[in-house]
GROMACS .gro file of C-alpha atoms in nm:
model
  498
    1UNK     CA    1  12.422  10.085  20.107
    2UNK     CA    2  12.238   9.857  20.350
    3UNK     CA    3  11.930   9.814  20.155
    4UNK     CA    4  12.140   9.731  19.844
    5UNK     CA    5  12.308   9.463  20.012
    6UNK     CA    6  11.998   9.311  20.147
    7UNK     CA    7  11.853   9.298  19.785
    8UNK     CA    8  12.173   9.132  19.656
    9UNK     CA    9  12.156   8.884  19.921
   10UNK     CA   10  11.797   8.809  19.847
   11UNK     CA   11  11.869   8.750  19.478
   12UNK     CA   12  12.169   8.536  19.541
   13UNK     CA   13  11.937   8.313  19.765
   14UNK     CA   14  11.699   8.244  19.473
   15UNK     CA   15  11.967   8.133  19.230
   16UNK     CA   16  12.019   7.766  19.164
   17UNK     CA   17  12.321   7.606  19.311
   18UNK     CA   18  12.608   7.562  19.053
   19UNK     CA   19  12.605   7.246  18.845
   20UNK     CA   20  12.826   6.973  18.932
   21UNK     CA   21  13.067   6.889  18.641
   22UNK     CA   22  13.037   6.534  18.499
   23UNK     CA   23  13.326   6.306  18.501
   24UNK     CA   24  13.513   6.346  18.158
   25UNK     CA   25  13.489   5.962  18.102
   26UNK     CA   26  13.107   5.995  18.107
   27UNK     CA   27  13.103   6.281  17.843
   28UNK     CA   28  13.326   6.073  17.608
   29UNK     CA   29  13.116   5.771  17.627
   30UNK     CA   30  12.796   5.959  17.530
   31UNK     CA   31  12.950   6.125  17.246
   32UNK     CA   32  13.085   5.777  17.117
   33UNK     CA   33  12.752   5.614  17.148
   34UNK     CA   34  12.562   5.893  16.966
   35UNK     CA   35  12.811   5.898  16.688
   36UNK     CA   36  12.757   5.524  16.649
   37UNK     CA   37  12.384   5.563  16.639
   38UNK     CA   38  12.397   5.822  16.376
   39UNK     CA   39  12.615   5.629  16.136
   40UNK     CA   40  12.409   5.314  16.192
   41UNK     CA   41  12.100   5.498  16.086
   42UNK     CA   42  12.256   5.654  15.780
   43UNK     CA   43  12.400   5.321  15.663
   44UNK     CA   44  12.051   5.149  15.707
   45UNK     CA   45  11.876   5.442  15.503
   46UNK     CA   46  12.127   5.430  15.211
   47UNK     CA   47  12.091   5.052  15.204
   48UNK     CA   48  11.705   5.090  15.183
   49UNK     CA   49  11.758   5.339  14.898
   50UNK     CA   50  11.971   5.079  14.725
   51UNK     CA   51  11.713   4.803  14.767
   52UNK     CA   52  11.401   5.002  14.680
   53UNK     CA   53  11.543   5.284  14.481
   54UNK     CA   54  11.350   5.530  14.680
   55UNK     CA   55  11.225   5.861  14.516
   56UNK     CA   56  11.368   6.044  14.799
   57UNK     CA   57  11.735   5.955  14.723
   58UNK     CA   58  11.689   5.962  14.322
   59UNK     CA   59  11.538   6.320  14.353
   60UNK     CA   60  11.830   6.402  14.590
   61UNK     CA   61  12.086   6.280  14.334
   62UNK     CA   62  11.921   6.447  14.033
   63UNK     CA   63  11.913   6.772  14.240
   64UNK     CA   64  12.269   6.744  14.318
   65UNK     CA   65  12.348   6.662  13.954
   66UNK     CA   66  12.148   6.956  13.848
   67UNK     CA   67  12.345   7.181  14.066
   68UNK     CA   68  12.680   7.051  13.979
   69UNK     CA   69  12.624   7.046  13.596
   70UNK     CA   70  12.767   7.332  13.406
   71UNK     CA   71  12.507   7.613  13.352
   72UNK     CA   72  12.447   7.669  12.990
   73UNK     CA   73  12.495   8.046  12.886
   74UNK     CA   74  12.187   8.247  12.811
   75UNK     CA   75  12.218   8.318  12.428
   76UNK     CA   76  12.265   8.684  12.370
   77UNK     CA   77  12.020   8.869  12.143
   78UNK     CA   78  12.145   8.946  11.797
   79UNK     CA   79  12.365   9.286  11.776
   80UNK     CA   80  12.154   9.594  11.651
   81UNK     CA   81  12.255   9.721  11.338
   82UNK     CA   82  12.463  10.039  11.342
   83UNK     CA   83  12.264  10.354  11.323
   84UNK     CA   84  12.251  10.533  10.975
   85UNK     CA   85  12.430  10.852  11.011
   86UNK     CA   86  12.247  11.119  10.814
   87UNK     CA   87  12.143  11.493  10.826
   88UNK     CA   88  11.756  11.495  10.881
   89UNK     CA   89  11.555  11.712  10.649
   90UNK     CA   90  11.278  11.718  10.893
   91UNK     CA   91  11.027  11.527  11.093
   92UNK     CA   92  10.750  11.342  10.952
   93UNK     CA   93  10.441  11.254  11.152
   94UNK     CA   94  10.175  11.024  11.013
   95UNK     CA   95   9.837  10.935  11.127
   96UNK     CA   96   9.729  10.584  10.970
   97UNK     CA   97   9.363  10.517  10.868
   98UNK     CA   98   9.164  10.221  10.846
   99UNK     CA   99   9.186   9.870  11.007
  100UNK     CA  100   9.493   9.676  11.118
  101UNK     CA  101   9.614   9.557  10.790
  102UNK     CA  102   9.551   9.879  10.607
  103UNK     CA  103   9.751  10.037  10.880
  104UNK     CA  104  10.031   9.784  10.871
  105UNK     CA  105  10.087   9.840  10.491
  106UNK     CA  106  10.071  10.221  10.542
  107UNK     CA  107  10.343  10.195  10.819
  108UNK     CA  108  10.576  10.010  10.557
  109UNK     CA  109  10.502  10.285  10.310
  110UNK     CA  110  10.592  10.577  10.550
  111UNK     CA  111  10.906  10.423  10.677
  112UNK     CA  112  11.009  10.391  10.289
  113UNK     CA  113  10.913  10.756  10.234
  114UNK     CA  114  11.108  10.873  10.532
  115UNK     CA  115  11.416  10.681  10.425
  116UNK     CA  116  11.386  10.817  10.069
  117UNK     CA  117  11.359  11.188  10.175
  118UNK     CA  118  11.602  11.155  10.476
  119UNK     CA  119  11.346  11.246  10.736
  120UNK     CA  120  11.314  11.155  11.107
  121UNK     CA  121  10.994  10.954  11.144
  122UNK     CA  122  10.775  10.960  11.473
  123UNK     CA  123  10.623  10.627  11.565
  124UNK     CA  124  10.293  10.635  11.367
  125UNK     CA  125   9.961  10.716  11.513
  126UNK     CA  126   9.690  10.444  11.465
  127UNK     CA  127   9.315  10.506  11.367
  128UNK     CA  128   9.097  10.555  11.666
  129UNK     CA  129   8.801  10.713  11.489
  130UNK     CA  130   8.709  10.460  11.229
  131UNK     CA  131   8.403  10.234  11.251
  132UNK     CA  132   8.571  10.007  11.493
  133UNK     CA  133   8.666  10.291  11.751
  134UNK     CA  134   8.959  10.091  11.872
  135UNK     CA  135   9.160  10.296  12.128
  136UNK     CA  136   9.485  10.072  12.051
  137UNK     CA  137   9.794  10.266  12.008
  138UNK     CA  138  10.089  10.131  11.810
  139UNK     CA  139  10.263  10.015  12.139
  140UNK     CA  140   9.946   9.817  12.208
  141UNK     CA  141   9.985   9.614  11.887
  142UNK     CA  142  10.351   9.627  11.782
  143UNK     CA  143  10.668   9.584  11.962
  144UNK     CA  144  10.779   9.956  11.948
  145UNK     CA  145  11.128   9.887  12.072
  146UNK     CA  146  11.206   9.622  11.806
  147UNK     CA  147  11.044   9.849  11.558
  148UNK     CA  148  11.280  10.145  11.642
  149UNK     CA  149  11.605   9.944  11.689
  150UNK     CA  150  11.554   9.702  11.390
  151UNK     CA  151  11.521   9.971  11.133
  152UNK     CA  152  11.766  10.218  11.281
  153UNK     CA  153  12.026  10.157  11.006
  154UNK     CA  154  11.766  10.287  10.763
  155UNK     CA  155  11.571  10.545  10.937
  156UNK     CA  156  11.584  10.741  11.273
  157UNK     CA  157  11.244  10.678  11.450
  158UNK     CA  158  11.143  10.867  11.749
  159UNK     CA  159  10.881  10.737  12.009
  160UNK     CA  160  10.696  11.078  12.020
  161UNK     CA  161  10.708  11.427  11.859
  162UNK     CA  162  10.949  11.654  12.048
  163UNK     CA  163  10.736  11.889  12.276
  164UNK     CA  164  10.845  12.200  12.113
  165UNK     CA  165  10.657  12.088  11.794
  166UNK     CA  166  10.339  11.988  11.960
  167UNK     CA  167  10.001  12.172  11.922
  168UNK     CA  168  10.005  12.199  12.310
  169UNK     CA  169  10.298  12.452  12.280
  170UNK     CA  170  10.153  12.646  12.002
  171UNK     CA  171  10.329  12.493  11.710
  172UNK     CA  172  10.109  12.497  11.383
  173UNK     CA  173  10.246  12.226  11.183
  174UNK     CA  174  10.152  12.154  10.798
  175UNK     CA  175   9.900  11.881  10.745
  176UNK     CA  176   9.816  11.712  10.424
  177UNK     CA  177   9.720  11.357  10.261
  178UNK     CA  178   9.980  11.282   9.993
  179UNK     CA  179   9.854  11.193   9.646
  180UNK     CA  180   9.770  10.829   9.634
  181UNK     CA  181   9.971  10.571   9.436
  182UNK     CA  182  10.261  10.817   9.399
  183UNK     CA  183  10.618  10.717   9.294
  184UNK     CA  184  10.948  10.856   9.426
  185UNK     CA  185  10.965  11.146   9.188
  186UNK     CA  186  10.637  11.285   9.344
  187UNK     CA  187  10.795  11.270   9.701
  188UNK     CA  188  11.124  11.403   9.602
  189UNK     CA  189  10.992  11.687   9.386
  190UNK     CA  190  10.672  11.794   9.560
  191UNK     CA  191  10.710  11.669   9.936
  192UNK     CA  192  11.061  11.723  10.013
  193UNK     CA  193  11.054  12.108   9.944
  194UNK     CA  194  10.779  12.131  10.204
  195UNK     CA  195  11.029  12.040  10.488
  196UNK     CA  196  11.243  12.344  10.398
  197UNK     CA  197  10.950  12.554  10.492
  198UNK     CA  198  10.793  12.335  10.782
  199UNK     CA  199  11.005  12.159  11.011
  200UNK     CA  200  10.742  11.902  11.063
  201UNK     CA  201  10.483  11.765  10.803
  202UNK     CA  202  10.189  11.561  10.917
  203UNK     CA  203  10.042  11.315  10.674
  204UNK     CA  204   9.685  11.280  10.801
  205UNK     CA  205   9.599  10.998  10.554
  206UNK     CA  206   9.850  10.728  10.476
  207UNK     CA  207   9.658  10.432  10.287
  208UNK     CA  208   9.786  10.347   9.940
  209UNK     CA  209  10.007  10.655   9.922
  210UNK     CA  210  10.292  10.493   9.760
  211UNK     CA  211  10.274  10.312   9.406
  212UNK     CA  212  10.278   9.935   9.362
  213UNK     CA  213  10.511   9.939   9.084
  214UNK     CA  214  10.781  10.142   8.917
  215UNK     CA  215  10.979  10.199   9.237
  216UNK     CA  216  11.346  10.141   9.265
  217UNK     CA  217  11.436   9.802   9.397
  218UNK     CA  218  11.595   9.915   9.715
  219UNK     CA  219  11.268  10.094   9.807
  220UNK     CA  220  11.057   9.776   9.742
  221UNK     CA  221  11.309   9.580   9.963
  222UNK     CA  222  11.275   9.818  10.230
  223UNK     CA  223  10.888   9.799  10.214
  224UNK     CA  224  10.949   9.408  10.267
  225UNK     CA  225  11.191   9.445  10.536
  226UNK     CA  226  10.957   9.655  10.752
  227UNK     CA  227  10.663   9.444  10.704
  228UNK     CA  228  10.829   9.078  10.740
  229UNK     CA  229  11.097   9.204  11.006
  230UNK     CA  230  11.038   9.537  11.157
  231UNK     CA  231  10.676   9.481  11.245
  232UNK     CA  232  10.644   9.237  11.527
  233UNK     CA  233  10.336   9.200  11.741
  234UNK     CA  234  10.377   9.279  12.121
  235UNK     CA  235  10.507   8.966  12.331
  236UNK     CA  236  10.152   8.923  12.483
  237UNK     CA  237   9.987   8.906  12.142
  238UNK     CA  238  10.267   8.681  12.013
  239UNK     CA  239  10.245   8.446  12.299
  240UNK     CA  240   9.848   8.414  12.270
  241UNK     CA  241   9.872   8.377  11.877
  242UNK     CA  242  10.137   8.104  11.925
  243UNK     CA  243   9.923   7.922  12.183
  244UNK     CA  244   9.616   7.941  11.947
  245UNK     CA  245   9.828   7.794  11.644
  246UNK     CA  246   9.957   7.509  11.860
  247UNK     CA  247   9.610   7.411  11.987
  248UNK     CA  248   9.490   7.414  11.604
  249UNK     CA  249   9.777   7.216  11.498
  250UNK     CA  250   9.750   6.951  11.759
  251UNK     CA  251   9.391   6.897  11.634
  252UNK     CA  252   9.533   6.823  11.294
  253UNK     CA  253   9.582   7.036  10.958
  254UNK     CA  254   9.332   7.333  10.941
  255UNK     CA  255   9.216   7.579  10.705
  256UNK     CA  256   9.190   7.943  10.797
  257UNK     CA  257   8.847   8.092  10.638
  258UNK     CA  258   8.853   8.457  10.640
  259UNK     CA  259   8.482   8.495  10.626
  260UNK     CA  260   8.436   8.860  10.559
  261UNK     CA  261   8.051   8.841  10.628
  262UNK     CA  262   8.059   9.117  10.901
  263UNK     CA  263   7.827   9.406  10.938
  264UNK     CA  264   8.069   9.678  10.846
  265UNK     CA  265   8.168   9.493  10.527
  266UNK     CA  266   7.814   9.442  10.426
  267UNK     CA  267   7.729   9.798  10.491
  268UNK     CA  268   8.016   9.928  10.320
  269UNK     CA  269   7.984   9.725  10.003
  270UNK     CA  270   7.587   9.744   9.981
  271UNK     CA  271   7.586   9.371   9.961
  272UNK     CA  272   7.253   9.231  10.104
  273UNK     CA  273   7.213   8.911   9.912
  274UNK     CA  274   7.061   8.653  10.131
  275UNK     CA  275   6.960   8.918  10.401
  276UNK     CA  276   6.607   8.982  10.498
  277UNK     CA  277   6.447   9.323  10.424
  278UNK     CA  278   6.493   9.428  10.771
  279UNK     CA  279   6.855   9.334  10.762
  280UNK     CA  280   6.901   9.504  10.433
  281UNK     CA  281   6.739   9.827  10.569
  282UNK     CA  282   6.972   9.822  10.895
  283UNK     CA  283   7.276   9.794  10.656
  284UNK     CA  284   7.172  10.075  10.448
  285UNK     CA  285   7.117  10.297  10.755
  286UNK     CA  286   7.461  10.234  10.881
  287UNK     CA  287   7.615  10.306  10.533
  288UNK     CA  288   7.442  10.664  10.549
  289UNK     CA  289   7.561  10.720  10.904
  290UNK     CA  290   7.929  10.731  10.805
  291UNK     CA  291   7.999  11.007  10.565
  292UNK     CA  292   8.322  10.858  10.421
  293UNK     CA  293   8.146  10.562  10.277
  294UNK     CA  294   8.046  10.775   9.992
  295UNK     CA  295   7.838  10.533   9.782
  296UNK     CA  296   7.468  10.576   9.878
  297UNK     CA  297   7.231  10.401   9.637
  298UNK     CA  298   7.382  10.066   9.555
  299UNK     CA  299   7.224   9.778   9.371
  300UNK     CA  300   7.331   9.478   9.571
  301UNK     CA  301   7.265   9.214   9.280
  302UNK     CA  302   7.458   9.412   9.025
  303UNK     CA  303   7.744   9.434   9.256
  304UNK     CA  304   7.720   9.053   9.330
  305UNK     CA  305   7.719   8.977   8.961
  306UNK     CA  306   8.039   9.173   8.926
  307UNK     CA  307   8.226   8.969   9.194
  308UNK     CA  308   8.220   9.277   9.442
  309UNK     CA  309   8.042   9.119   9.721
  310UNK     CA  310   8.173   8.859   9.984
  311UNK     CA  311   8.039   8.539   9.956
  312UNK     CA  312   7.760   8.426  10.191
  313UNK     CA  313   7.835   8.156  10.462
  314UNK     CA  314   7.582   7.931  10.262
  315UNK     CA  315   7.762   7.987   9.934
  316UNK     CA  316   8.102   7.923  10.114
  317UNK     CA  317   7.964   7.580  10.224
  318UNK     CA  318   7.891   7.473   9.867
  319UNK     CA  319   8.232   7.623   9.732
  320UNK     CA  320   8.423   7.439   9.982
  321UNK     CA  321   8.275   7.102   9.926
  322UNK     CA  322   8.310   7.157   9.541
  323UNK     CA  323   8.671   7.228   9.594
  324UNK     CA  324   8.708   6.890   9.769
  325UNK     CA  325   8.724   6.974  10.127
  326UNK     CA  326   8.593   6.680  10.339
  327UNK     CA  327   8.342   6.719  10.605
  328UNK     CA  328   8.594   6.638  10.898
  329UNK     CA  329   8.805   6.935  10.769
  330UNK     CA  330   8.894   7.154  11.070
  331UNK     CA  331   8.818   7.525  10.981
  332UNK     CA  332   8.901   7.818  11.169
  333UNK     CA  333   8.694   8.128  11.135
  334UNK     CA  334   8.915   8.425  11.113
  335UNK     CA  335   8.680   8.718  11.127
  336UNK     CA  336   8.478   8.932  11.366
  337UNK     CA  337   8.137   8.896  11.459
  338UNK     CA  338   7.933   8.737  11.163
  339UNK     CA  339   7.628   8.949  11.066
  340UNK     CA  340   7.321   8.726  11.173
  341UNK     CA  341   7.532   8.558  11.446
  342UNK     CA  342   7.528   8.172  11.465
  343UNK     CA  343   7.211   8.115  11.261
  344UNK     CA  344   7.393   8.235  10.947
  345UNK     CA  345   7.668   7.971  11.031
  346UNK     CA  346   7.438   7.694  11.053
  347UNK     CA  347   7.440   7.564  10.711
  348UNK     CA  348   7.828   7.607  10.703
  349UNK     CA  349   7.865   7.427  11.032
  350UNK     CA  350   7.627   7.144  10.925
  351UNK     CA  351   7.848   7.097  10.628
  352UNK     CA  352   8.171   7.127  10.826
  353UNK     CA  353   8.109   7.034  11.197
  354UNK     CA  354   8.470   7.107  11.296
  355UNK     CA  355   8.432   7.481  11.276
  356UNK     CA  356   8.617   7.677  11.548
  357UNK     CA  357   8.690   8.023  11.658
  358UNK     CA  358   8.927   8.177  11.894
  359UNK     CA  359   8.661   8.220  12.152
  360UNK     CA  360   8.610   7.839  12.144
  361UNK     CA  361   8.979   7.739  12.192
  362UNK     CA  362   9.099   8.013  12.458
  363UNK     CA  363   8.963   8.080  12.802
  364UNK     CA  364   8.761   8.398  12.821
  365UNK     CA  365   9.029   8.532  13.077
  366UNK     CA  366   9.312   8.503  12.824
  367UNK     CA  367   9.094   8.697  12.548
  368UNK     CA  368   8.977   8.952  12.804
  369UNK     CA  369   9.252   9.204  12.783
  370UNK     CA  370   9.198   9.213  12.396
  371UNK     CA  371   8.833   9.260  12.397
  372UNK     CA  372   8.684   9.570  12.266
  373UNK     CA  373   9.017   9.618  12.082
  374UNK     CA  374   8.927   9.479  11.719
  375UNK     CA  375   9.271   9.534  11.593
  376UNK     CA  376   9.440   9.331  11.860
  377UNK     CA  377   9.176   9.060  11.792
  378UNK     CA  378   9.249   9.088  11.414
  379UNK     CA  379   9.634   9.042  11.490
  380UNK     CA  380   9.548   8.691  11.646
  381UNK     CA  381   9.341   8.601  11.325
  382UNK     CA  382   9.620   8.731  11.121
  383UNK     CA  383   9.891   8.501  11.288
  384UNK     CA  384   9.643   8.206  11.262
  385UNK     CA  385   9.583   8.268  10.906
  386UNK     CA  386   9.950   8.314  10.814
  387UNK     CA  387  10.024   7.967  10.997
  388UNK     CA  388   9.734   7.774  10.846
  389UNK     CA  389   9.768   7.484  10.618
  390UNK     CA  390   9.524   7.657  10.373
  391UNK     CA  391   9.408   8.023  10.382
  392UNK     CA  392   9.088   8.092  10.196
  393UNK     CA  393   8.942   8.463  10.214
  394UNK     CA  394   8.581   8.522  10.079
  395UNK     CA  395   8.677   8.885   9.999
  396UNK     CA  396   8.973   9.060   9.880
  397UNK     CA  397   9.019   9.319  10.160
  398UNK     CA  398   9.328   9.438  10.320
  399UNK     CA  399   9.379   9.139  10.550
  400UNK     CA  400   9.349   8.904  10.286
  401UNK     CA  401   9.598   9.076  10.066
  402UNK     CA  402   9.848   9.119  10.345
  403UNK     CA  403   9.821   8.761  10.454
  404UNK     CA  404   9.845   8.646  10.100
  405UNK     CA  405  10.158   8.830  10.077
  406UNK     CA  406  10.319   8.677  10.392
  407UNK     CA  407  10.233   8.327  10.273
  408UNK     CA  408  10.407   8.379   9.961
  409UNK     CA  409  10.706   8.509  10.156
  410UNK     CA  410  10.701   8.198  10.374
  411UNK     CA  411  10.740   7.984  10.065
  412UNK     CA  412  10.410   8.026   9.867
  413UNK     CA  413  10.191   7.832  10.118
  414UNK     CA  414   9.848   7.752   9.969
  415UNK     CA  415   9.613   8.023   9.944
  416UNK     CA  416   9.291   7.981   9.750
  417UNK     CA  417   9.189   8.301   9.595
  418UNK     CA  418   8.819   8.269   9.508
  419UNK     CA  419   8.706   8.418   9.189
  420UNK     CA  420   8.389   8.552   9.308
  421UNK     CA  421   8.252   8.671   8.956
  422UNK     CA  422   8.294   8.329   8.835
  423UNK     CA  423   8.169   8.153   9.137
  424UNK     CA  424   7.836   8.370   9.157
  425UNK     CA  425   7.753   8.246   8.798
  426UNK     CA  426   7.806   7.890   8.885
  427UNK     CA  427   7.639   7.910   9.222
  428UNK     CA  428   7.310   8.053   9.052
  429UNK     CA  429   7.340   7.790   8.790
  430UNK     CA  430   7.372   7.513   9.023
  431UNK     CA  431   7.083   7.639   9.258
  432UNK     CA  432   6.843   7.683   8.970
  433UNK     CA  433   6.924   7.314   8.863
  434UNK     CA  434   7.094   7.419   8.543
  435UNK     CA  435   7.411   7.235   8.673
  436UNK     CA  436   7.434   6.919   8.847
  437UNK     CA  437   7.657   6.885   9.147
  438UNK     CA  438   7.916   6.706   8.949
  439UNK     CA  439   7.924   6.954   8.683
  440UNK     CA  440   7.931   7.239   8.952
  441UNK     CA  441   8.219   7.080   9.128
  442UNK     CA  442   8.425   7.031   8.810
  443UNK     CA  443   8.385   7.388   8.715
  444UNK     CA  444   8.472   7.525   9.062
  445UNK     CA  445   8.796   7.323   9.061
  446UNK     CA  446   8.886   7.423   8.697
  447UNK     CA  447   8.830   7.795   8.803
  448UNK     CA  448   9.072   7.774   9.073
  449UNK     CA  449   9.347   7.539   8.947
  450UNK     CA  450   9.587   7.840   8.915
  451UNK     CA  451   9.470   8.060   9.209
  452UNK     CA  452   9.650   7.884   9.483
  453UNK     CA  453   9.920   8.155   9.575
  454UNK     CA  454  10.185   8.002   9.351
  455UNK     CA  455  10.459   8.242   9.201
  456UNK     CA  456  10.326   8.487   8.956
  457UNK     CA  457  10.388   8.839   8.821
  458UNK     CA  458  10.197   9.117   8.965
  459UNK     CA  459   9.963   9.257   8.715
  460UNK     CA  460  10.049   9.608   8.614
  461UNK     CA  461   9.787   9.861   8.491
  462UNK     CA  462   9.985  10.194   8.475
  463UNK     CA  463   9.668  10.435   8.432
  464UNK     CA  464   9.445  10.246   8.681
  465UNK     CA  465   9.654  10.160   8.995
  466UNK     CA  466   9.342  10.066   9.193
  467UNK     CA  467   9.285   9.772   8.956
  468UNK     CA  468   9.634   9.629   8.942
  469UNK     CA  469   9.770   9.383   9.186
  470UNK     CA  470   9.841   9.510   9.511
  471UNK     CA  471  10.221   9.513   9.611
  472UNK     CA  472  10.173   9.367   9.951
  473UNK     CA  473   9.971   9.086   9.821
  474UNK     CA  474  10.246   8.976   9.596
  475UNK     CA  475  10.599   9.146   9.672
  476UNK     CA  476  10.744   8.954   9.419
  477UNK     CA  477  11.077   9.157   9.439
  478UNK     CA  478  11.145   9.001   9.783
  479UNK     CA  479  11.050   8.639   9.698
  480UNK     CA  480  11.385   8.521   9.545
  481UNK     CA  481  11.751   8.566   9.573
  482UNK     CA  482  11.915   8.819   9.376
  483UNK     CA  483  11.771   9.102   9.170
  484UNK     CA  484  11.607   8.891   8.880
  485UNK     CA  485  11.298   8.670   8.954
  486UNK     CA  486  11.225   8.635   8.598
  487UNK     CA  487  11.281   8.246   8.599
  488UNK     CA  488  11.074   8.202   8.904
  489UNK     CA  489  10.769   8.368   8.771
  490UNK     CA  490  10.767   8.338   8.391
  491UNK     CA  491  10.651   7.979   8.382
  492UNK     CA  492  10.381   8.031   8.641
  493UNK     CA  493  10.256   8.364   8.521
  494UNK     CA  494   9.892   8.406   8.476
  495UNK     CA  495   9.656   8.719   8.488
  496UNK     CA  496   9.450   8.669   8.802
  497UNK     CA  497   9.124   8.861   8.846
  498UNK     CA  498   9.074   8.937   9.208
   0.00000   0.00000   0.00000
């Protein structure tokens, strides 16, 4: 106890003496003076703000107004269509083949087949084994949620095949390629009965498996609905494609030139006009490498004379000038790597110096995530081509046809469909001095006067579906209101030879 007392006493000795309270009058005086000083400063500051309109007070006022203004409500997304209530006859699994636009058309067809047969569709598998070896899945290119939701009043779509039907669980599904260019009777009579035997049927090829013509109007409309509304690119692709279009439009009107002078196209078609002997041999070796390119020995000049070859960049330069495009025309090259690289573009670039490609307009970092994914890069070219003032394909491949159909759907935007068979003859006559430049230009313009994507009837060849006009290039049933488009097409009808 004595020790504790001594310690306590020692601590108390070290404490400072208690503060003496100040008189109340003195405290009151200090407070009054401080208040007067603060108010004086505020008055001076606001006076300065009135005199000099300082940014400080203007910004402060704007911030106050912004926070006090009523907040506009964020618009709600449109309501989803009610799901279609039906008893499913089975599950349809499809594996698309080909490039982006071949697969796009096939997806539209497969949704239509699933609707016709009352099937449940699994989100389609995309081709990963073709020449391009693109590992992209459906969800890497298209907005899968939108695809499922926007079509749910027509078809039930699953993201993936239920596990109990997968090969990993030992299920042996029935696989087959449907017969090409088939109508609804084929699917109802020959395909539908397969689902009573096999719960799941796998279509392992889907290109051109549905007829162009002779289908019920409701099925044709559904094909259009999937194509123009159900298939949206991913938000990342949409954002970059929109930016690319905006950059081009800020620079003025532009032509999208689908220059199909790429290595795979030349190898597949056997077209070597303008190539060196070494290049021709290289293309031939590639054709033999891929067994599904069945034609082996091909006479390049014969195919060219028949209009079955894409135009060379040098030929395109002459044709564009003959059509009246001026030297300062902005031209966007919608294509992959041009065979022969930049030196093959030198003549075209000399004729039209304002040639651009996506790699020239976007930062490399913006394109990096899409590199080595040919279908995703093709999606960017697709968006630019659809938005262009004029679209000119040099070969009537799948992209050219699908873009043509989209531009018709958007109000028959100008699309110049080159008559290659006619052009090859005119080009040769001009180059061998038989035709003067003026004669050549007049002939080229006359040959394309009615090949600009204006309303026209699809050409039907009932016994030769490969030679008739492609549905997705001219979906005429979807291009006017009502069920009768006769008045729209009759006066503009012409037989086009693609």
